[in-house]
Amino acid sequence: MTYELVSGLETHIELSTKTKIFCGCTTAFGSEPNTNCCPICIGLPGTLPKLNHQVVRYAIMAGLATNCQINNISKMDRKNYVYPDLSKAYQVSQFDKPLCKNGYITLDSGKKINILRIHIEEDAGKLVHERGDTFVDYNRGGVPLIEIVTEPDFRSIDEVKEYVEKLQLIMKYVGVSDCKMQEGSLRCDVNISVRPQGEEKLGTRTEIKNMNSFTFMAKALQYEYDRQIDVIESGEQVIQETRRYNDDTGETESMRGKEDAHDYRYFREPDLVTISTTDEEIEQIRSLLPELPSAKLDRYINEYGISATDAAIIAKYRKVAEFFDEACEGVKAQKIVSNLIISQIFRRFPTDGEKEDFEISITAKMLNDLVLLIDNGKLNMNLAKSTLEKMLDTGKPVSELVSEKDLSGVDESALRQICEEIVSANPSAVSDFKNGKTNAFKSLIGGVMKATKGRADAMLATKILEELIK
Ligand code: ADP
Ligand code: MG
Ligand code: ZN
């Protein structure tokens, strides 16, 4: 029998606010343990939380960017549980009135992954296991999170991966989070069940907690899919439970039985007022949203005529996309800009992280100046490429690196004369070419370029040489 994989995701994203959700402590990552804490965020009795408004604004932005409806009235609730990383023994979260609901993200196939809700909550501290002991670091306690919950809409590991990548990119564009999985600012709880192909009823699910790498997520899903099928095929039943992925063994292992909502004894957080947001405020926030990755991609492909692959490479990094957009200002052939970025500039930014940060030595305006010269036929491609190298090395604009003479190019009659000289000086290359050695042509073009110090228009030189040799 074949089994279908069914999965739904709960994704936690740390918001990029400067301070925590209910106090003024910094959210900075990587500080000495327990230095970014105060009586409020470790929950000492007698302290009172105060909601950071930026958290609400960011969460609304996240909701709007994922096609959610925003609830005008929303509230915070206490979710009670005991664990050493949570000194209050409750987490302030949202239960029945989340800030956002009913959104979706569209996959490349056109399939929509429905988002049930997005709510805001505080993060817990972190347990650090060292030298056989366990320590608690409360720095992360009270860092604002949004939790984005999907419907069980995923049918393959690839769909899960694509969704998380798209979600991550959208949130980075909107600027609500850096979504660094390795630093834990994006973590997924992955719910998975299997059912016989064609069956409507959902199978019993397990939940794999806290996945913060695409590789682990894929491995864990595959392992769990196989495991659940084995359980069913051996006549037993999958137990609803919370599991964790162990990278040493490549297996998922049981952590605890699944708790239901009523186990948490949710009740309204009495120390915080209702969150009320007017339609005007929501629209005002919507007007601040930047162009989203899917819209950019669409524009690059359909308006600029850039290949889908190249468009995706540019749109994958927000800073690169912004740089590209500015460099395209007034340019007729935007493809030149994307080619220069992908084939030449990216050589200096080999890793994903470097492209992400994109700390480039020239401004987008400088690249724009260079491309406008190419666009207007003032600078040939060879010279443009070598000029771009110099620009990247020195950070200088094109005006300081090429002379008026370079820009004037070589006019057609002068070029024709040079071509004639090259042809008569290289009879063997000419006869090689006539005998079908196409490479010989390159040496002739090379000769022309050398003679003109790279100023010749290579297309025109090719045309003239072809005429002369024929
Ligand atoms: P919680 O895990 O906090 O109890 P929910 O019951 O709302 O919360 O479900 C959490 C996630 O589990 C959702 O993303 C949902 O899509 C997913 N889910 C629910 N049922 C199944 C199932 N049978 N198979 C796979 N995923 C499921
Ligand atoms: Mg869950
Ligand atoms: Zn604090």
Coordinates of C-alpha atoms and ligand atoms in Angstrom, one line a residue:
M1 CA 0.0 0.0 0.0
T2 CA 1.2 3.5 -0.6
Y3 CA 0.9 6.1 2.0
E4 CA 0.4 9.9 1.7
L5 CA 2.4 12.2 3.9
V6 CA 0.4 14.9 5.6
S7 CA 2.1 17.7 7.5
G8 CA 1.3 21.0 9.1
L9 CA 3.8 23.5 10.5
E10 CA 4.0 25.8 13.6
T11 CA 6.8 28.3 12.9
H12 CA 8.2 30.5 15.6
I13 CA 9.9 33.6 14.4
E14 CA 11.8 36.0 16.7
L15 CA 10.9 39.6 16.0
S16 CA 13.7 42.1 15.4
T17 CA 12.5 44.6 18.1
K18 CA 15.3 46.3 20.0
T19 CA 13.7 45.4 23.4
K20 CA 11.7 42.5 24.7
I21 CA 8.0 42.1 24.6
F22 CA 7.1 43.2 28.1
C23 CA 10.2 45.0 29.5
G24 CA 13.0 47.3 28.3
C25 CA 15.7 44.5 28.2
T26 CA 17.7 44.2 25.0
T27 CA 17.0 41.3 22.6
A28 CA 20.6 41.2 21.5
F29 CA 21.8 37.7 20.6
G30 CA 25.1 36.2 22.0
S31 CA 25.5 38.2 25.2
E32 CA 26.9 36.7 28.5
P33 CA 24.3 34.4 30.0
N34 CA 21.7 36.1 32.2
T35 CA 22.9 39.6 31.6
N36 CA 19.8 40.7 29.5
C37 CA 17.3 40.1 32.2
C38 CA 15.2 42.1 34.7
P39 CA 12.6 41.3 37.3
I40 CA 9.9 41.6 34.7
C41 CA 11.2 39.1 32.2
I42 CA 12.2 36.5 34.8
G43 CA 8.7 37.0 36.3
L44 CA 9.4 38.0 39.8
P45 CA 6.2 38.5 41.9
G46 CA 5.0 42.1 42.0
T47 CA 6.3 43.1 38.6
L48 CA 3.9 44.2 35.8
P49 CA 4.4 43.6 32.1
K50 CA 3.8 46.4 29.5
L51 CA 3.2 45.4 25.9
N52 CA 5.8 46.6 23.4
H53 CA 3.8 48.2 20.6
Q54 CA 6.4 47.5 17.9
V55 CA 5.6 43.8 18.5
V56 CA 2.0 44.3 17.5
R57 CA 3.0 46.4 14.5
Y58 CA 5.5 43.8 13.3
A59 CA 3.0 40.9 13.8
I60 CA 0.4 42.8 11.8
M61 CA 3.0 43.4 9.0
A62 CA 3.8 39.7 9.0
G63 CA 0.1 38.9 8.8
L64 CA -0.6 41.3 5.9
A65 CA 2.4 40.0 4.0
T66 CA 1.0 36.5 4.2
N67 CA -2.5 37.5 3.2
C68 CA -4.0 37.3 6.7
Q69 CA -7.0 39.1 8.1
I70 CA -6.2 41.2 11.1
N71 CA -8.4 40.9 14.2
N72 CA -9.3 44.4 15.4
I73 CA -9.7 43.0 18.9
S74 CA -7.1 40.7 20.3
K75 CA -5.8 39.7 23.7
M76 CA -3.0 37.9 25.6
D77 CA -3.5 34.7 27.6
R78 CA -1.4 32.7 30.0
K79 CA -0.4 29.2 28.9
N80 CA 0.5 27.4 32.1
Y81 CA 3.3 24.8 32.1
V82 CA 6.3 24.0 34.2
Y83 CA 9.8 23.8 32.7
P84 CA 13.1 25.1 34.1
D85 CA 13.5 27.6 31.2
L86 CA 10.3 29.3 32.2
S87 CA 10.7 30.7 35.7
K88 CA 7.1 32.1 35.8
A89 CA 5.6 28.7 35.1
Y90 CA 3.4 30.3 32.4
Q91 CA 4.1 31.7 29.0
V92 CA 2.2 34.8 27.9
S93 CA 0.8 33.9 24.5
Q94 CA -2.5 34.2 22.6
F95 CA -5.2 31.6 22.7
D96 CA -8.6 32.2 21.2
K97 CA -8.1 35.7 19.9
P98 CA -4.9 35.8 17.9
L99 CA -3.8 38.9 16.1
C100 CA -4.0 37.4 12.6
K101 CA -6.0 34.6 10.9
N102 CA -6.8 33.0 7.6
G103 CA -3.8 33.8 5.4
Y104 CA -1.9 31.8 2.9
I105 CA 1.4 31.5 1.0
T106 CA 1.4 30.3 -2.6
L107 CA 4.0 27.7 -3.7
D108 CA 5.6 27.8 -7.2
S109 CA 3.1 25.1 -8.3
G110 CA 0.3 27.5 -7.5
K111 CA -0.9 25.5 -4.5
K112 CA -1.8 27.6 -1.5
I113 CA -0.6 26.6 2.0
N114 CA -3.3 28.0 4.3
I115 CA -2.3 29.8 7.4
L116 CA -4.7 29.3 10.3
R117 CA -3.4 32.0 12.5
I118 CA -0.5 34.1 13.6
H119 CA -0.2 35.0 17.2
I120 CA 2.3 36.9 19.4
E121 CA 4.0 35.4 22.5
E122 CA 7.1 35.6 24.6
D123 CA 10.0 33.2 24.1
A124 CA 11.3 31.1 27.0
G125 CA 14.9 31.0 28.3
K126 CA 17.4 28.4 27.1
L127 CA 18.8 25.3 28.8
V128 CA 22.5 24.9 28.3
H129 CA 24.0 21.4 28.8
E130 CA 27.7 21.6 29.6
R131 CA 30.2 19.5 31.5
G132 CA 27.5 17.1 32.6
D133 CA 25.4 19.9 34.2
T134 CA 22.5 21.9 33.0
F135 CA 22.4 25.7 33.2
V136 CA 19.6 28.1 32.5
D137 CA 20.1 31.3 30.5
Y138 CA 17.2 33.6 30.7
N139 CA 18.5 36.1 28.1
R140 CA 16.0 34.8 25.5
G141 CA 13.1 34.8 28.0
G142 CA 10.7 37.6 27.0
V143 CA 12.0 38.0 23.4
P144 CA 9.0 38.6 21.2
L145 CA 7.9 35.8 18.9
I146 CA 5.2 35.3 16.3
E147 CA 3.9 31.8 15.8
I148 CA 2.6 31.0 12.4
V149 CA 0.3 27.9 12.2
T150 CA -0.6 26.3 8.9
E151 CA -3.4 23.9 8.1
P152 CA -2.2 20.3 7.5
D153 CA -1.8 21.2 3.8
F154 CA 1.7 19.8 3.0
R155 CA 1.9 16.6 1.0
S156 CA 5.6 16.2 0.6
I157 CA 8.9 17.2 2.2
D158 CA 9.7 19.5 -0.8
E159 CA 6.5 21.4 -0.1
V160 CA 7.4 21.9 3.5
K161 CA 10.9 23.1 2.5
E162 CA 9.6 25.5 -0.1
Y163 CA 7.0 27.0 2.3
V164 CA 9.7 27.6 5.0
E165 CA 12.0 29.2 2.4
K166 CA 9.2 31.4 1.1
L167 CA 8.1 32.4 4.6
Q168 CA 11.7 33.2 5.6
L169 CA 12.2 35.4 2.6
I170 CA 8.9 37.2 3.1
M171 CA 9.7 38.0 6.7
K172 CA 13.2 39.2 5.8
Y173 CA 11.8 41.5 3.1
V174 CA 9.2 42.9 5.5
G175 CA 12.0 43.3 8.0
V176 CA 10.3 41.8 11.0
S177 CA 13.0 39.3 11.6
D178 CA 16.4 38.1 10.3
C179 CA 15.0 34.6 10.4
K180 CA 18.4 33.0 11.1
M181 CA 17.7 29.4 11.6
Q182 CA 21.1 28.6 13.0
E183 CA 20.6 31.3 15.7
G184 CA 17.2 30.0 16.4
S185 CA 15.3 33.1 15.2
L186 CA 13.2 30.8 13.0
R187 CA 12.3 27.4 14.4
C188 CA 9.6 24.9 13.3
D189 CA 7.5 22.4 15.1
V190 CA 6.7 19.9 12.4
N191 CA 3.5 17.9 12.6
I192 CA 3.2 14.8 10.5
S193 CA 0.9 11.9 9.9
V194 CA 0.4 9.4 7.2
R195 CA -2.7 7.9 5.6
P196 CA -3.4 5.4 2.9
Q197 CA -3.4 7.1 -0.5
G198 CA -7.0 8.1 -1.3
E199 CA -8.1 8.1 2.3
E200 CA -9.8 11.3 3.4
K201 CA -9.6 11.0 7.2
L202 CA -6.4 12.3 8.7
G203 CA -4.1 9.9 10.4
T204 CA -2.8 10.3 14.0
R205 CA 0.0 12.9 14.0
T206 CA 3.2 13.3 15.9
E207 CA 4.9 16.6 16.4
I208 CA 8.7 17.0 16.0
K209 CA 9.7 20.0 18.1
N210 CA 12.2 22.8 17.4
M211 CA 13.6 22.1 14.0
N212 CA 16.2 24.8 13.0
S213 CA 17.8 23.4 9.9
F214 CA 16.4 22.5 6.5
T215 CA 18.6 19.3 6.4
F216 CA 17.4 18.1 9.8
M217 CA 13.8 18.9 9.0
A218 CA 13.9 16.8 5.8
K219 CA 15.7 13.9 7.5
A220 CA 13.3 14.0 10.5
L221 CA 10.2 14.1 8.2
Q222 CA 11.5 11.2 6.1
Y223 CA 12.4 9.1 9.2
E224 CA 9.0 9.8 10.8
Y225 CA 7.1 9.0 7.6
D226 CA 8.9 5.7 7.3
R227 CA 8.4 5.0 11.1
Q228 CA 4.7 5.7 11.0
I229 CA 4.2 3.4 8.0
D230 CA 6.1 0.6 9.8
V231 CA 3.9 1.1 12.9
I232 CA 0.7 0.9 10.8
E233 CA 1.9 -2.0 8.7
S234 CA 2.8 -4.0 11.8
G235 CA -0.8 -3.7 12.9
E236 CA -0.2 -1.2 15.6
Q237 CA -1.3 2.4 16.0
V238 CA 0.6 5.6 15.8
I239 CA 0.6 7.3 19.2
Q240 CA -0.1 11.1 19.3
E241 CA 3.0 12.5 20.9
T242 CA 5.8 15.1 20.9
R243 CA 9.1 13.9 19.5
R244 CA 12.6 15.2 19.0
Y245 CA 15.0 14.6 16.2
N246 CA 18.4 13.3 17.2
D247 CA 21.0 14.1 14.6
D248 CA 23.5 11.6 16.0
T249 CA 21.2 8.7 15.3
G250 CA 19.2 10.3 12.4
E251 CA 16.1 9.2 14.3
T252 CA 13.2 10.9 16.0
E253 CA 12.6 9.8 19.6
S254 CA 9.6 10.3 21.9
M255 CA 9.8 13.2 24.4
R256 CA 6.4 13.2 25.9
G257 CA 2.7 12.4 25.3
K258 CA 0.8 15.1 23.4
E259 CA -0.8 17.7 25.7
D260 CA -4.1 19.1 24.6
A261 CA -5.1 22.8 24.9
H262 CA -7.0 22.1 28.1
D263 CA -3.9 20.8 29.8
Y264 CA -2.4 24.3 29.6
R265 CA -5.3 25.9 31.5
Y266 CA -5.2 28.9 29.3
F267 CA -6.8 32.0 30.9
R268 CA -6.7 35.7 30.0
E269 CA -3.6 37.5 31.1
P270 CA -5.0 39.8 33.8
D271 CA -2.1 42.2 33.8
L272 CA -2.5 43.3 30.1
V273 CA -5.2 45.3 28.4
T274 CA -7.1 44.2 25.2
I275 CA -5.2 44.9 22.0
S276 CA -7.4 47.0 19.8
T277 CA -6.4 48.0 16.3
T278 CA -8.5 50.2 14.0
D279 CA -8.9 49.5 10.2
E280 CA -7.2 52.8 9.6
E281 CA -4.2 51.7 11.6
I282 CA -4.1 48.4 9.7
E283 CA -4.2 50.2 6.4
Q284 CA -1.5 52.6 7.5
I285 CA 0.7 49.6 8.3
R286 CA -0.1 48.0 5.0
S287 CA 1.1 51.1 3.2
L288 CA 4.5 50.6 4.8
L289 CA 5.0 47.1 3.4
P290 CA 7.7 46.9 0.7
E291 CA 7.3 45.1 -2.6
L292 CA 7.2 41.4 -1.6
P293 CA 9.5 38.7 -3.2
S294 CA 6.7 37.1 -5.3
A295 CA 5.8 40.5 -6.8
K296 CA 9.5 41.3 -7.5
L297 CA 10.0 38.0 -9.2
D298 CA 7.0 38.5 -11.3
R299 CA 8.2 41.9 -12.4
Y300 CA 11.7 40.7 -13.2
I301 CA 10.5 37.9 -15.4
N302 CA 7.5 39.6 -17.1
E303 CA 8.6 43.2 -17.4
Y304 CA 12.4 42.9 -17.5
G305 CA 12.5 39.6 -19.5
I306 CA 15.0 38.0 -17.1
S307 CA 15.1 34.2 -16.9
A308 CA 13.2 32.7 -14.0
T309 CA 16.4 31.2 -12.6
D310 CA 18.3 34.5 -12.7
A311 CA 15.3 36.4 -11.3
A312 CA 15.0 34.0 -8.4
I313 CA 18.8 34.4 -7.6
I314 CA 18.4 38.2 -7.4
A315 CA 15.1 38.1 -5.5
K316 CA 16.5 35.6 -3.0
Y317 CA 18.5 38.3 -1.2
R318 CA 16.6 41.5 -0.2
K319 CA 19.7 43.7 -0.3
V320 CA 20.7 42.4 -3.7
A321 CA 17.2 42.9 -5.1
E322 CA 17.1 46.5 -3.8
F323 CA 20.6 47.1 -5.3
F324 CA 19.4 45.6 -8.6
D325 CA 16.2 47.7 -8.7
E326 CA 18.2 50.9 -8.2
A327 CA 20.8 49.9 -10.8
C328 CA 18.1 49.3 -13.3
E329 CA 16.8 52.9 -13.1
G330 CA 16.3 54.2 -16.7
V331 CA 18.0 51.1 -18.2
K332 CA 16.5 49.6 -21.3
A333 CA 18.2 46.1 -21.1
Q334 CA 17.8 45.2 -17.4
K335 CA 19.3 41.8 -18.3
I336 CA 22.7 43.4 -18.6
V337 CA 22.4 44.5 -14.9
S338 CA 21.3 41.0 -13.7
N339 CA 24.1 39.4 -15.8
L340 CA 26.8 41.7 -14.3
I341 CA 25.5 41.0 -10.8
I342 CA 25.2 37.2 -11.2
S343 CA 28.3 36.5 -13.3
Q344 CA 30.7 39.2 -12.1
I345 CA 29.7 40.8 -8.8
F346 CA 28.7 37.6 -7.1
R347 CA 32.2 36.2 -7.6
R348 CA 33.1 38.5 -4.7
F349 CA 30.2 37.2 -2.6
P350 CA 30.6 33.4 -2.9
T351 CA 28.6 32.4 0.2
D352 CA 24.9 32.7 0.9
G353 CA 25.7 34.8 4.0
E354 CA 27.9 37.2 2.0
K355 CA 25.1 37.7 -0.6
E356 CA 22.7 38.1 2.2
D357 CA 24.7 40.9 3.9
F358 CA 25.8 42.2 0.4
E359 CA 28.4 44.7 1.7
I360 CA 29.5 46.0 -1.7
S361 CA 32.1 48.7 -2.4
I362 CA 30.1 50.6 -5.0
T363 CA 26.6 52.1 -4.9
A364 CA 23.8 51.0 -7.1
K365 CA 23.9 54.4 -8.7
M366 CA 27.5 53.7 -9.8
L367 CA 26.5 50.4 -11.5
N368 CA 23.6 52.3 -13.0
D369 CA 26.0 54.9 -14.5
L370 CA 28.1 52.1 -16.0
V371 CA 25.1 50.2 -17.5
L372 CA 23.6 53.4 -19.0
L373 CA 26.9 53.8 -21.0
I374 CA 26.6 50.2 -22.2
D375 CA 22.9 50.7 -22.9
N376 CA 23.6 53.8 -25.1
G377 CA 26.4 52.0 -27.0
K378 CA 29.1 54.3 -25.5
L379 CA 31.0 51.4 -23.8
N380 CA 31.5 47.9 -25.1
M381 CA 30.9 44.9 -23.0
N382 CA 34.6 44.0 -22.6
L383 CA 35.6 47.4 -21.4
A384 CA 32.5 47.6 -19.2
K385 CA 33.5 44.4 -17.5
S386 CA 37.0 45.4 -16.8
T387 CA 35.9 48.8 -15.7
L388 CA 33.4 47.1 -13.3
E389 CA 36.3 45.1 -11.8
K390 CA 38.2 48.3 -11.2
M391 CA 35.1 49.9 -9.7
L392 CA 34.7 47.0 -7.3
D393 CA 38.4 47.1 -6.4
T394 CA 38.5 50.8 -5.7
G395 CA 35.0 51.9 -5.0
K396 CA 35.4 54.6 -7.6
P397 CA 32.7 55.7 -10.1
V398 CA 33.0 55.0 -13.8
S399 CA 33.8 58.7 -14.6
E400 CA 37.1 58.4 -12.7
L401 CA 38.1 55.1 -14.4
V402 CA 37.4 55.5 -18.1
S403 CA 38.6 58.4 -20.2
E404 CA 36.6 60.4 -22.8
K405 CA 38.7 58.6 -25.4
D406 CA 37.5 55.2 -24.1
L407 CA 33.9 56.3 -24.2
S408 CA 34.2 57.7 -27.8
G409 CA 34.8 54.1 -28.9
V410 CA 36.4 53.4 -32.3
D411 CA 34.4 54.6 -35.3
E412 CA 33.5 52.2 -38.0
S413 CA 35.9 53.3 -40.7
A414 CA 38.9 53.2 -38.3
L415 CA 37.7 49.8 -37.1
R416 CA 37.5 48.5 -40.7
Q417 CA 41.0 49.6 -41.3
I418 CA 42.3 47.8 -38.2
C419 CA 40.4 44.7 -39.2
E420 CA 42.0 44.8 -42.6
E421 CA 45.5 45.0 -41.1
I422 CA 44.8 42.1 -38.7
V423 CA 43.5 39.9 -41.6
S424 CA 46.5 40.6 -43.8
A425 CA 48.9 40.1 -40.9
N426 CA 47.4 36.7 -39.9
P427 CA 47.1 34.6 -43.1
S428 CA 47.4 31.3 -41.2
A429 CA 44.5 32.1 -38.8
V430 CA 42.4 33.2 -41.8
S431 CA 43.0 29.9 -43.7
D432 CA 42.5 27.9 -40.4
F433 CA 39.1 29.6 -40.1
K434 CA 38.2 28.9 -43.7
N435 CA 39.1 25.3 -43.1
G436 CA 36.5 25.1 -40.3
K437 CA 38.6 25.9 -37.2
T438 CA 36.2 28.3 -35.7
N439 CA 38.6 29.0 -32.8
A440 CA 40.9 30.8 -35.2
F441 CA 38.3 33.5 -35.4
K442 CA 38.8 34.3 -31.7
S443 CA 42.4 35.0 -32.2
L444 CA 41.5 37.5 -35.0
I445 CA 39.0 39.3 -32.7
G446 CA 41.6 39.2 -30.0
G447 CA 44.0 40.9 -32.3
V448 CA 41.5 43.7 -33.0
M449 CA 40.8 44.2 -29.3
K450 CA 44.4 44.4 -28.6
A451 CA 45.0 46.9 -31.3
T452 CA 42.2 49.1 -30.0
K453 CA 43.0 48.6 -26.3
G454 CA 39.6 47.0 -25.9
R455 CA 37.7 50.0 -27.1
A456 CA 36.3 48.3 -30.2
D457 CA 32.7 47.2 -30.3
A458 CA 33.1 43.4 -30.5
M459 CA 29.9 42.9 -32.4
L460 CA 30.8 45.3 -35.1
A461 CA 34.4 43.9 -35.3
T462 CA 32.9 40.4 -35.8
K463 CA 30.7 41.7 -38.6
I464 CA 33.5 43.4 -40.4
L465 CA 35.9 40.5 -40.0
E466 CA 33.3 38.1 -41.4
E467 CA 32.8 40.3 -44.4
L468 CA 36.6 40.5 -45.0
I469 CA 37.2 36.8 -44.8
K470 CA 34.2 35.6 -46.8
Ligands
ADP1 P1 -1.1 22.1 18.9 O1 0.0 21.3 18.3 O2 -0.6 23.3 19.6 O3 -2.0 21.3 19.7 P2 -3.0 22.3 16.7 O4 -3.9 21.2 17.1 O5 -3.7 23.5 16.2 O6 -2.0 22.8 17.8 O7 -2.2 21.7 15.5 C1 -0.9 22.1 15.2 C2 -0.5 21.8 13.8 O8 -0.7 20.4 13.5 C3 -1.1 22.6 12.7 O9 -0.1 23.1 11.9 C4 -1.9 21.5 12.0 O10 -1.9 21.8 10.6 C5 -1.1 20.3 12.2 N1 -2.0 19.1 12.2 C6 -3.1 18.9 12.8 N2 -3.6 17.6 12.6 C7 -2.7 17.0 11.8 C8 -2.6 15.7 11.2 N3 -3.5 14.8 11.4 N4 -1.5 15.5 10.4 C9 -0.5 16.4 10.2 N5 -0.6 17.6 10.8 C10 -1.6 17.9 11.5
MG2 MG 2.0 22.2 18.5
ZN3 ZN 13.6 42.3 31.2

